Amino acid sequence: MNASETGIWSAHDAPDVAAAQFVRWFREVAPYVHDFRGKTFVVAFGGELIQDGGLESLVADLSLLSALGIRLVLVHGSRPQVNEQLRVKGHITQFGRGTEPTSPEALECAKEAAGEIRLDIEAAFSQGLPNTPMSHAKIRVFSGNFVTARPVGVIDGTDYRRAGQVRKLDVSALRSVMDQGGIVLLSPLGFSPTGEAFNLAMEDLATNAAVALRAEKLIFLTQNRTVTETDGSVDTELARKDADDLLAQGILDEDTTVFLRHASLAVKRGVARAHLVPYPLDGSILLEIFTHDGVGTMVVEDTLEDLRAAEADDVGAIVQLIEPLEADGTLVPRGLAAIERELERFTVLEHDGVIYGCVAVIPYLDEGMAEMACLIVHPEWQGTGDGEKLLRHAETTARAMGVRRLFVLTTRTSHWFLKRGFVQGGVSDLPYEKRTHYNHSRNSLVFIKRL
C-alpha cells in the first residue's frame, strides 16, 4: 500500500499543501504544544538507526521538540557497532537484544562504539547551517557519569561478568541540565562507586531513566517493531494489561517483545505513556506526538477495573451526572425512562462505589454508524484522562459492532472532539433515523470520526 492510499507520507515525498491546510494543521497541533511544554520525554534508539542513516533527520526533529519547550533525555544503543568491532578484532561473540554476558574484551568494544556514537550525535546537534532544519539552533548536549551501575552477577550458573544493571541515576544533575535548556545524552554504560564500567542494555537504561525522572513519555524508536492488528494495521493503543497478555502469549518477535515488555514496565512504574515508533518513517516521532492516532503503538495504564457495563442500580447515578448538563443546555433532556430503556448501551466509571463518569454507544448498523452519547465525567474527576478513557472505550465498542464511523452531537464541546480526531459534518451525514429525530431548535453540531 503506497502513501497516497494510507495518507502517511515521508516528509521528503509529501505533496505541497495549500496554505489553508497548513494553517489548519498548525492550529490542530497547538493544544499538544501547550500540553507538552515543560514535560520530560525520554527518547531511546538503537545503533541500527544510526547505521541506517536516520540520525540527521532525527536530530532535526528532536531540536524542534526542544525548541517547543519539551525536556529531552536521549538514550542510544550500540549493538550493531559493538558487533562490528568484535568481528573486526576476531572475536566470535555477537550481542543480541537485552542483557548478555560481557567479557572484558567486549566491554572495550562497547566503550569504543559508545564514544563514536556520542561524538556523532553531538556533531549532529552542532549543525547550524542556513537553510537547514538546524539553522540558528543552539542546542547543547550533555553527557557524563550520570548512571551508577551494579554487576548483573551470576544467574543460573552463568557469570555475566561486565554486564550491568542500573542501580540509580543522578536525577538532580539530569534535571539541572534540562533546567538550563540542555539535552541529556545517556550512553549504554554505567559505573560503579569503585570506578568499574559495565555494559548496560539500552532498553533497561531508558526505562529506568523515564521512571526516575517521572517522564511524561518513553519513546522507543524501532525498526518497524510495532504491535499490529490481524489485518496488518498498527495497533495504536494498548492498555498495559492487554500488552502483558500479548507478551504472555509469546507470539511476538524478539525485538518487539523486548520493547513492549519495557514499555509495559515503564507504565506500570508510573510513566504516563510509552511508545514504540517506527524510525524508517521520516518524521515518525512528530507524527506520533502531534497527531491523535499517531503512527506507532502506545501503551497506557488504562485502569479498566474502573470501567464496567451499567446495571439497573446505576440509573439514579447516571441521571445525577446528566441532569446538570441538561439544565444548562449542553445535553438534550432524556429523562429517567429513556435512560432505563437505553441502559444496556451505557458504560460507567466507578471508584469506591461512586459512579463518576458514563458514556453510551447507540448503533445504527444498517448505515455502518454509531452515536456516542452522554460522555460525561464528574467535574471533580475532570482533567485526569477519564474522558479519554471513555472515548477509547466507545471507539472499541463501536469497532466490535462492525461500525466504521462514530458520530456525536454537541453544542458546547466541539474543540474537545476536534482535538481527538473528529471532523465536522452536517445533519445530512447522520443515519436516517437520527435525521428524522434531529432537534433543529438546538442546532447541535455534528462531528464524525472514522474508526
Coordinates of C-alpha atoms in Angstrom, one line a residue:
M1 CA 0.0 0.0 0.0
N2 CA 1.5 3.3 -1.0
A3 CA 1.5 6.7 0.7
S4 CA -1.4 8.1 -1.3
E5 CA -3.5 5.2 -0.1
T6 CA -2.5 5.3 3.6
G7 CA -2.4 9.1 3.8
I8 CA 1.1 8.8 5.5
W9 CA 3.9 10.4 3.6
S10 CA 7.6 10.8 4.1
A11 CA 8.4 14.5 4.8
H12 CA 10.6 14.5 1.7
D13 CA 8.0 12.9 -0.6
A14 CA 4.8 14.6 0.7
P15 CA 3.0 16.8 -1.9
D16 CA 2.7 20.5 -1.4
V17 CA -0.3 21.6 0.6
A18 CA -2.5 24.6 0.4
A19 CA -1.9 27.4 2.8
A20 CA -5.3 26.8 4.5
Q21 CA -4.3 23.2 5.1
F22 CA -1.1 24.3 6.7
V23 CA -2.9 26.8 9.0
R24 CA -5.4 24.2 10.0
W25 CA -2.7 21.7 10.9
F26 CA -0.8 24.3 12.8
R27 CA -3.9 25.2 14.8
E28 CA -4.6 21.5 15.5
V29 CA -1.2 20.8 17.0
A30 CA -1.3 23.9 19.2
P31 CA -3.1 22.0 22.1
Y32 CA -0.3 19.4 22.1
V33 CA 2.3 22.1 22.2
H34 CA 0.7 23.6 25.3
D35 CA 0.2 20.2 26.9
F36 CA 3.8 19.1 26.5
R37 CA 5.7 22.3 27.2
G38 CA 7.9 21.6 30.3
K39 CA 7.3 17.9 30.2
T40 CA 10.1 15.3 30.1
F41 CA 10.4 12.8 27.2
V42 CA 12.9 10.0 27.2
V43 CA 13.7 9.0 23.6
A44 CA 15.6 5.8 23.1
F45 CA 17.0 4.4 19.9
G46 CA 19.4 1.6 19.0
G47 CA 22.6 1.8 16.9
E48 CA 20.5 0.5 14.0
L49 CA 19.0 3.9 13.5
I50 CA 22.5 5.4 13.1
Q51 CA 23.6 2.6 10.9
D52 CA 20.6 3.1 8.6
G53 CA 21.4 6.9 8.2
G54 CA 18.5 8.2 10.3
L55 CA 20.4 10.3 12.7
E56 CA 20.4 13.7 10.9
S57 CA 16.6 13.8 10.4
L58 CA 16.0 12.6 14.0
V59 CA 18.2 15.3 15.4
A60 CA 16.3 17.9 13.4
D61 CA 13.0 16.7 14.8
L62 CA 14.4 16.5 18.4
S63 CA 15.7 20.0 18.0
L64 CA 12.2 21.1 17.2
L65 CA 10.8 19.4 20.2
S66 CA 13.5 21.1 22.4
A67 CA 12.6 24.5 20.9
L68 CA 9.0 23.9 21.8
G69 CA 9.9 23.6 25.5
I70 CA 10.0 19.8 25.8
R71 CA 12.7 18.5 28.1
L72 CA 14.6 15.7 26.4
V73 CA 16.7 12.8 27.6
L74 CA 18.2 10.7 24.8
V75 CA 19.4 7.1 25.3
H76 CA 21.3 5.5 22.5
G77 CA 22.2 1.9 21.9
S78 CA 25.3 0.5 20.0
R79 CA 24.6 -3.2 19.4
P80 CA 25.5 -3.3 15.6
Q81 CA 28.5 -1.1 16.1
V82 CA 29.8 -3.3 19.0
N83 CA 29.3 -6.4 17.0
E84 CA 31.2 -4.9 14.1
Q85 CA 34.1 -4.0 16.4
L86 CA 34.1 -7.6 17.8
R87 CA 34.1 -9.0 14.3
V88 CA 37.0 -6.8 13.1
K89 CA 39.0 -7.8 16.2
G90 CA 38.4 -11.5 15.5
H91 CA 36.0 -12.3 18.4
I92 CA 33.2 -14.7 17.8
T93 CA 30.9 -13.1 20.4
Q94 CA 27.9 -11.3 19.0
F95 CA 25.4 -9.4 21.1
G96 CA 21.6 -9.9 20.7
R97 CA 18.8 -7.9 22.3
G98 CA 18.7 -7.4 26.1
T99 CA 21.3 -8.1 28.8
E100 CA 24.0 -10.6 27.8
P101 CA 27.3 -11.8 29.4
T102 CA 30.1 -9.3 28.6
S103 CA 33.7 -10.1 28.6
P104 CA 36.4 -7.5 29.3
E105 CA 37.3 -7.5 25.6
A106 CA 33.6 -7.0 24.6
L107 CA 33.4 -4.2 27.1
E108 CA 36.3 -2.4 25.4
C109 CA 34.4 -2.6 22.1
A110 CA 31.3 -1.3 23.8
K111 CA 33.3 1.7 25.1
E112 CA 34.7 2.5 21.7
A113 CA 31.3 2.2 20.0
A114 CA 29.6 4.4 22.6
G115 CA 32.3 7.0 22.3
E116 CA 32.0 7.2 18.5
I117 CA 28.2 7.3 18.6
R118 CA 28.2 10.0 21.3
L119 CA 30.5 12.2 19.1
D120 CA 28.3 11.6 16.1
I121 CA 25.3 12.7 18.0
E122 CA 27.0 15.8 19.4
A123 CA 28.2 16.7 15.9
A124 CA 24.7 16.3 14.5
F125 CA 23.3 18.7 17.2
S126 CA 26.1 21.2 16.4
Q127 CA 25.0 21.8 12.8
G128 CA 23.8 25.4 12.2
L129 CA 24.0 25.9 8.5
P130 CA 21.5 28.3 6.9
N131 CA 18.5 26.8 5.1
T132 CA 18.7 23.6 7.2
P133 CA 16.4 22.4 10.0
M134 CA 19.2 23.2 12.4
S135 CA 19.6 26.8 11.2
H136 CA 20.2 29.2 14.2
A137 CA 19.6 26.3 16.6
K138 CA 21.8 26.5 19.7
I139 CA 21.2 23.0 21.2
R140 CA 23.6 21.9 24.0
V141 CA 24.0 18.2 24.6
F142 CA 25.4 17.0 27.9
S143 CA 26.7 13.5 28.7
G144 CA 28.6 12.3 31.7
N145 CA 28.7 9.8 34.6
F146 CA 25.0 10.2 35.4
V147 CA 24.4 6.4 35.8
T148 CA 25.5 4.3 38.7
A149 CA 25.5 0.6 37.8
R150 CA 26.0 -2.7 39.5
P151 CA 27.1 -6.1 38.1
V152 CA 24.4 -8.5 36.9
G153 CA 26.4 -11.2 38.7
V154 CA 25.8 -15.0 38.2
I155 CA 22.4 -16.1 37.0
D156 CA 21.5 -19.8 36.7
G157 CA 25.2 -20.6 36.7
T158 CA 26.2 -18.1 34.0
D159 CA 28.6 -15.3 35.0
Y160 CA 27.5 -12.1 33.3
R161 CA 31.0 -10.6 34.0
R162 CA 31.0 -7.0 32.9
A163 CA 27.3 -6.8 32.1
G164 CA 25.5 -4.4 34.4
Q165 CA 22.1 -3.1 35.6
V166 CA 21.1 0.4 36.6
R167 CA 21.5 1.0 40.3
K168 CA 20.5 4.7 40.3
L169 CA 20.6 7.8 38.3
D170 CA 21.8 11.3 39.4
V171 CA 18.3 12.7 39.0
S172 CA 19.2 16.2 40.4
A173 CA 22.1 16.5 37.9
L174 CA 19.9 15.4 35.0
R175 CA 17.2 17.9 35.9
S176 CA 19.8 20.7 36.3
V177 CA 20.9 20.1 32.7
M178 CA 17.3 20.2 31.5
D179 CA 16.5 23.3 33.6
Q180 CA 19.3 25.1 31.6
G181 CA 17.7 24.1 28.3
G182 CA 20.2 21.3 27.6
I183 CA 19.5 17.8 26.2
V184 CA 20.8 14.9 28.2
L185 CA 22.6 12.1 26.3
L186 CA 23.0 8.7 28.0
S187 CA 25.2 6.0 26.6
P188 CA 24.6 2.3 27.5
L189 CA 27.4 2.3 30.1
G190 CA 27.3 2.7 33.8
F191 CA 29.9 3.0 36.5
S192 CA 30.2 1.5 40.0
P193 CA 31.3 3.6 43.0
T194 CA 34.7 1.8 42.7
G195 CA 35.1 3.1 39.1
E196 CA 34.3 -0.1 37.2
A197 CA 32.5 0.2 33.9
F198 CA 29.6 -2.0 33.0
N199 CA 27.7 -2.7 29.7
L200 CA 24.0 -1.8 30.0
A201 CA 21.0 -2.7 27.9
M202 CA 19.7 0.4 26.2
E203 CA 16.1 -0.6 26.9
D204 CA 16.7 -1.1 30.6
L205 CA 18.6 2.2 30.9
A206 CA 15.9 4.2 29.1
T207 CA 13.1 2.6 31.2
N208 CA 15.0 3.4 34.5
A209 CA 15.6 7.0 33.3
A210 CA 11.9 7.5 32.4
V211 CA 10.8 6.2 35.8
A212 CA 13.3 8.1 37.8
L213 CA 12.5 11.4 36.1
R214 CA 8.7 10.8 36.2
A215 CA 8.7 11.3 32.4
E216 CA 5.5 12.1 30.5
K217 CA 6.7 9.8 27.7
L218 CA 9.1 7.0 27.0
I219 CA 9.6 6.6 23.2
F220 CA 11.4 3.7 21.7
L221 CA 12.4 4.3 18.1
T222 CA 12.4 0.9 16.4
Q223 CA 12.9 -0.8 13.1
N224 CA 9.1 -1.1 12.4
R225 CA 8.7 -3.0 15.6
T226 CA 5.1 -2.0 16.5
V227 CA 2.1 -4.2 17.5
T228 CA -0.2 -4.9 14.6
E229 CA -3.8 -6.0 14.2
T230 CA -4.8 -9.1 12.3
D231 CA -5.3 -7.0 9.1
G232 CA -1.7 -5.7 9.4
S233 CA -2.6 -2.2 10.6
V234 CA -0.8 -0.7 13.6
D235 CA -2.5 -1.2 17.0
T236 CA -2.1 2.4 18.0
E237 CA -3.0 2.0 21.7
L238 CA -2.8 -0.8 24.2
A239 CA -3.8 -0.9 27.8
R240 CA -0.9 -2.2 29.9
K241 CA -2.9 -5.3 30.9
D242 CA -3.5 -6.1 27.2
A243 CA 0.2 -5.6 26.4
D244 CA 1.1 -8.0 29.2
D245 CA -1.5 -10.6 28.0
L246 CA 0.0 -10.3 24.5
L247 CA 3.5 -10.8 25.9
A248 CA 2.4 -13.9 27.8
Q249 CA 1.2 -15.5 24.5
G250 CA 4.7 -15.5 23.2
I251 CA 3.7 -14.7 19.6
L252 CA 5.7 -11.5 19.1
D253 CA 9.2 -11.4 17.5
E254 CA 12.2 -11.0 19.9
D255 CA 12.7 -7.3 19.3
T256 CA 9.1 -6.3 19.6
T257 CA 8.8 -8.4 22.8
V258 CA 11.8 -6.7 24.4
F259 CA 10.5 -3.2 23.5
L260 CA 6.9 -3.9 24.6
R261 CA 8.0 -5.5 27.8
H262 CA 10.0 -2.4 28.8
A263 CA 7.1 -0.1 27.7
S264 CA 4.7 -2.0 29.9
L265 CA 7.1 -1.9 32.8
A266 CA 7.6 1.8 32.5
V267 CA 3.9 2.5 32.5
K268 CA 3.4 0.1 35.5
R269 CA 6.1 2.1 37.4
G270 CA 4.4 5.5 36.7
V271 CA 5.4 6.7 33.2
A272 CA 2.2 8.2 31.7
R273 CA 2.8 6.9 28.1
A274 CA 5.3 4.5 26.5
H275 CA 5.5 4.3 22.7
L276 CA 7.0 2.0 20.0
V277 CA 7.6 4.2 17.0
P278 CA 9.0 3.1 13.6
Y279 CA 12.0 5.3 12.7
P280 CA 12.2 4.3 9.0
L281 CA 9.1 6.6 8.5
D282 CA 10.6 10.1 8.2
G283 CA 9.2 12.4 10.9
S284 CA 7.6 9.5 12.8
I285 CA 8.3 10.9 16.2
L286 CA 6.5 14.2 15.3
L287 CA 3.6 12.2 13.8
E288 CA 3.3 10.1 17.0
I289 CA 3.4 13.1 19.3
F290 CA 1.3 15.7 17.4
T291 CA -1.4 13.6 15.8
H292 CA -4.3 12.0 17.6
D293 CA -3.8 8.4 16.3
G294 CA 0.0 8.6 15.8
V295 CA 1.9 6.0 13.7
G296 CA 3.2 3.7 16.4
T297 CA 1.9 1.6 19.4
M298 CA 1.3 3.5 22.6
V299 CA 1.0 1.7 26.0
V300 CA -1.1 3.3 28.7
E301 CA -2.2 2.2 32.2
D302 CA -5.9 2.4 31.5
T303 CA -7.3 1.1 34.8
L304 CA -10.0 -1.0 33.3
E305 CA -11.2 -2.1 36.7
D306 CA -13.0 1.3 37.0
L307 CA -14.8 0.7 33.7
R308 CA -17.9 -1.6 33.5
A309 CA -21.3 -2.1 31.9
A310 CA -24.1 -0.1 33.5
E311 CA -26.5 -2.0 35.8
A312 CA -30.1 -1.3 36.9
D313 CA -28.9 0.1 40.2
D314 CA -26.8 2.7 38.3
V315 CA -29.7 4.6 36.7
G316 CA -30.0 7.1 39.5
A317 CA -26.3 7.9 39.5
I318 CA -26.3 8.3 35.7
V319 CA -29.3 10.7 35.9
Q320 CA -27.4 12.7 38.5
L321 CA -24.5 13.1 36.1
I322 CA -26.7 14.1 33.2
E323 CA -29.1 16.5 34.9
P324 CA -26.7 19.5 35.4
L325 CA -25.7 19.3 31.7
E326 CA -29.4 19.0 30.6
A327 CA -30.2 22.1 32.8
D328 CA -27.5 24.3 31.2
G329 CA -28.4 23.1 27.6
T330 CA -25.2 21.0 27.0
L331 CA -27.2 17.8 26.6
V332 CA -30.7 17.2 25.3
P333 CA -33.1 16.2 28.1
R334 CA -33.6 12.5 28.2
G335 CA -35.5 11.6 31.4
L336 CA -35.4 8.6 33.6
A337 CA -37.5 6.4 31.3
A338 CA -35.1 7.0 28.3
I339 CA -32.1 6.1 30.4
E340 CA -33.7 2.9 31.6
R341 CA -34.6 1.9 28.0
E342 CA -31.1 2.5 26.8
L343 CA -29.3 1.2 29.9
E344 CA -27.6 -1.7 28.0
R345 CA -25.9 0.9 25.8
F346 CA -24.2 2.6 28.8
T347 CA -20.8 2.1 30.4
V348 CA -19.9 3.7 33.7
L349 CA -16.7 4.6 35.5
E350 CA -16.9 3.6 39.2
H351 CA -14.4 4.0 42.0
D352 CA -15.0 3.0 45.6
G353 CA -18.7 2.6 44.9
V354 CA -19.1 6.1 43.3
I355 CA -20.2 6.5 39.7
Y356 CA -18.2 9.4 38.3
G357 CA -18.5 9.0 34.5
C358 CA -20.5 7.4 31.8
V359 CA -20.9 7.1 28.0
A360 CA -23.4 5.4 25.7
V361 CA -22.9 3.9 22.3
I362 CA -26.0 3.6 20.2
P363 CA -25.6 1.6 16.9
Y364 CA -27.2 2.3 13.5
L365 CA -25.8 -0.8 11.9
D366 CA -27.7 -0.6 8.6
E367 CA -25.7 2.5 7.8
G368 CA -22.4 1.4 9.5
M369 CA -22.5 4.2 12.1
A370 CA -22.9 4.5 15.9
E371 CA -23.7 7.5 18.1
M372 CA -21.6 8.3 21.1
A373 CA -23.9 10.0 23.6
C374 CA -23.7 11.2 27.2
L375 CA -20.0 11.2 27.5
I376 CA -19.7 12.7 31.0
V377 CA -17.1 12.9 33.7
H378 CA -18.0 14.4 37.1
P379 CA -16.3 17.9 37.5
E380 CA -14.3 16.7 40.5
W381 CA -12.7 14.0 38.3
Q382 CA -12.1 16.0 35.2
G383 CA -8.6 16.7 33.9
T384 CA -7.2 13.2 34.8
G385 CA -7.7 11.5 31.4
D386 CA -11.1 9.8 32.2
G387 CA -12.8 11.4 29.3
E388 CA -10.1 9.9 27.0
K389 CA -10.7 6.5 28.7
L390 CA -14.4 6.7 27.9
L391 CA -13.8 7.8 24.4
R392 CA -11.4 4.9 23.8
H393 CA -13.9 2.5 25.2
A394 CA -16.7 3.9 22.9
E395 CA -14.4 3.6 19.9
T396 CA -13.5 0.0 20.8
T397 CA -17.2 -0.9 21.4
A398 CA -18.2 0.6 18.0
R399 CA -15.5 -1.3 16.2
A400 CA -16.7 -4.5 17.9
M401 CA -20.1 -3.8 16.4
G402 CA -18.6 -3.6 13.0
V403 CA -19.1 0.1 12.8
R404 CA -16.6 2.3 11.0
R405 CA -18.0 5.8 11.8
L406 CA -18.7 7.2 15.2
F407 CA -20.7 10.4 15.5
V408 CA -21.6 12.9 18.3
L409 CA -24.0 15.8 18.5
T410 CA -22.7 18.7 20.6
T411 CA -23.4 22.3 21.3
R412 CA -20.5 23.3 23.6
T413 CA -17.6 20.8 23.3
S414 CA -16.7 20.9 19.7
H415 CA -13.0 21.7 20.3
W416 CA -12.6 18.6 22.6
F417 CA -13.8 16.3 19.8
L418 CA -11.8 18.1 17.1
K419 CA -8.6 17.6 19.1
R420 CA -9.4 13.9 19.2
G421 CA -9.8 13.2 15.5
F422 CA -13.4 14.1 14.8
V423 CA -14.3 16.2 11.8
Q424 CA -17.4 18.4 11.4
G425 CA -20.2 17.0 9.4
G426 CA -23.8 18.0 8.8
V427 CA -27.3 16.8 9.6
S428 CA -27.4 15.1 6.2
D429 CA -24.5 12.9 7.3
L430 CA -26.5 11.3 10.1
P431 CA -28.3 8.0 9.8
Y432 CA -31.8 8.3 8.5
E433 CA -33.5 7.5 11.8
K434 CA -31.3 10.1 13.6
R435 CA -32.1 12.7 11.0
T436 CA -35.8 12.3 11.4
H437 CA -35.5 13.0 15.2
Y438 CA -32.9 15.8 14.9
N439 CA -33.9 18.8 17.1
H440 CA -33.4 21.8 14.8
S441 CA -34.1 24.2 17.6
R442 CA -31.0 23.1 19.5
N443 CA -28.9 23.4 16.3
S444 CA -26.4 20.8 17.6
L445 CA -23.2 20.4 15.6
V446 CA -22.4 17.1 14.1
F447 CA -18.9 15.6 14.4
I448 CA -17.8 12.3 12.9
K449 CA -14.8 10.1 13.3
R450 CA -13.7 7.3 11.0
L451 CA -12.6 4.2 13.1

